[in-house]
């Protein structure tokens, strides 16, 4: 094996990780909203990155194969996750109907109570671990990693983990550049309305098995 082989495999893992994670979904929508609010970004980003690292490591270790071999567990998780997504979507829809804006000093949204780090981290964990699609990603990453061979599979996994860190840091800390735009109540209504539609659509998709 050469140094180029290691870099190539890590780069492949990075590209695969970004392809799987850069999409409109419950987890990304939540991180984006909290990033705009400037509320407990560090623990939220840390939870996302660490959760993905654990899941990717599980995939490389071959645990993803066990998940796909237990269809009943996946079905149960699918309905639990669907219920959570629909509930969160309803909450976002309620916020979309309430005028709100972001003050110039990046304080929390007026009229909306500031939530503690524990509450936000718990919500983030639920959005991550109750999503059955993430376990399908584990199986995919595991199969792609194993295809690299025993000497390179962890380089592939490291690349995928780096993609997670890169994406969530960019999303969480980069969202602050949108604060000026979200100083207007209409902007928040559009964001929360989009989140509501996304969450409910994902939840219904899980219920319908799509």
Steps between C-alpha positions, in 0.01 A plus 500: 500500500618851422426837652294581192283192564422624850413850376292367212298273730451776758390734221251241380363473853477879521307523173269215602434657838414837346275335241302332778483789744459811282125486447185664630411298804387520860851508647633768265189716537533496879871589491433781252228653714704489818801638313296798388377552855853466637375269774727225641669438164810328639319216683258451210778476241700276735205264546446476124867436424550251784179314417607469138846384607347223712264399221775501236728297725215253550461474124870435448491234771219326313217578742300641211456144375335409830259792463390390154458148636249622761208637293260503796721740696526728198119504460447594866762771476339628182163564667652649813710732286198589286299599807783719624548670162130574455480641853802722445356607165177605670702708747685668214168572326373665816812719513450594134162648591652715774679827407862494616832651406864495600648804674812662364715381791422136411295444815242221498182560308269741689185335622651152485635358828868416508549126532773345707790305357368171641164543326662587168755219520224252584302615197810473284567147623142400421516649150823309438446161659127459433550543127496149347662631182821557692527125560469435131787745455699295752454192287601691186811652658589162648479326166700771324763501775539122492545518123817702561663209679600453863800729472303794361148470640573724799646766271169496316318530833726786609416687181127453560542624860690805375211575263260506794720736703552729199132514409353557845761761594429684174123476549493586870761776513445630148129560558584818694560677169126470436400686816445827317254330268318343795456836673172509306198304633410378149838330468437296815155407377648374175772302682265344754242433230765321294614303805138404578440373147834315498445332838142395428593377151786293642273363772227403255765349274615277785143394576441414134832318486661737251 
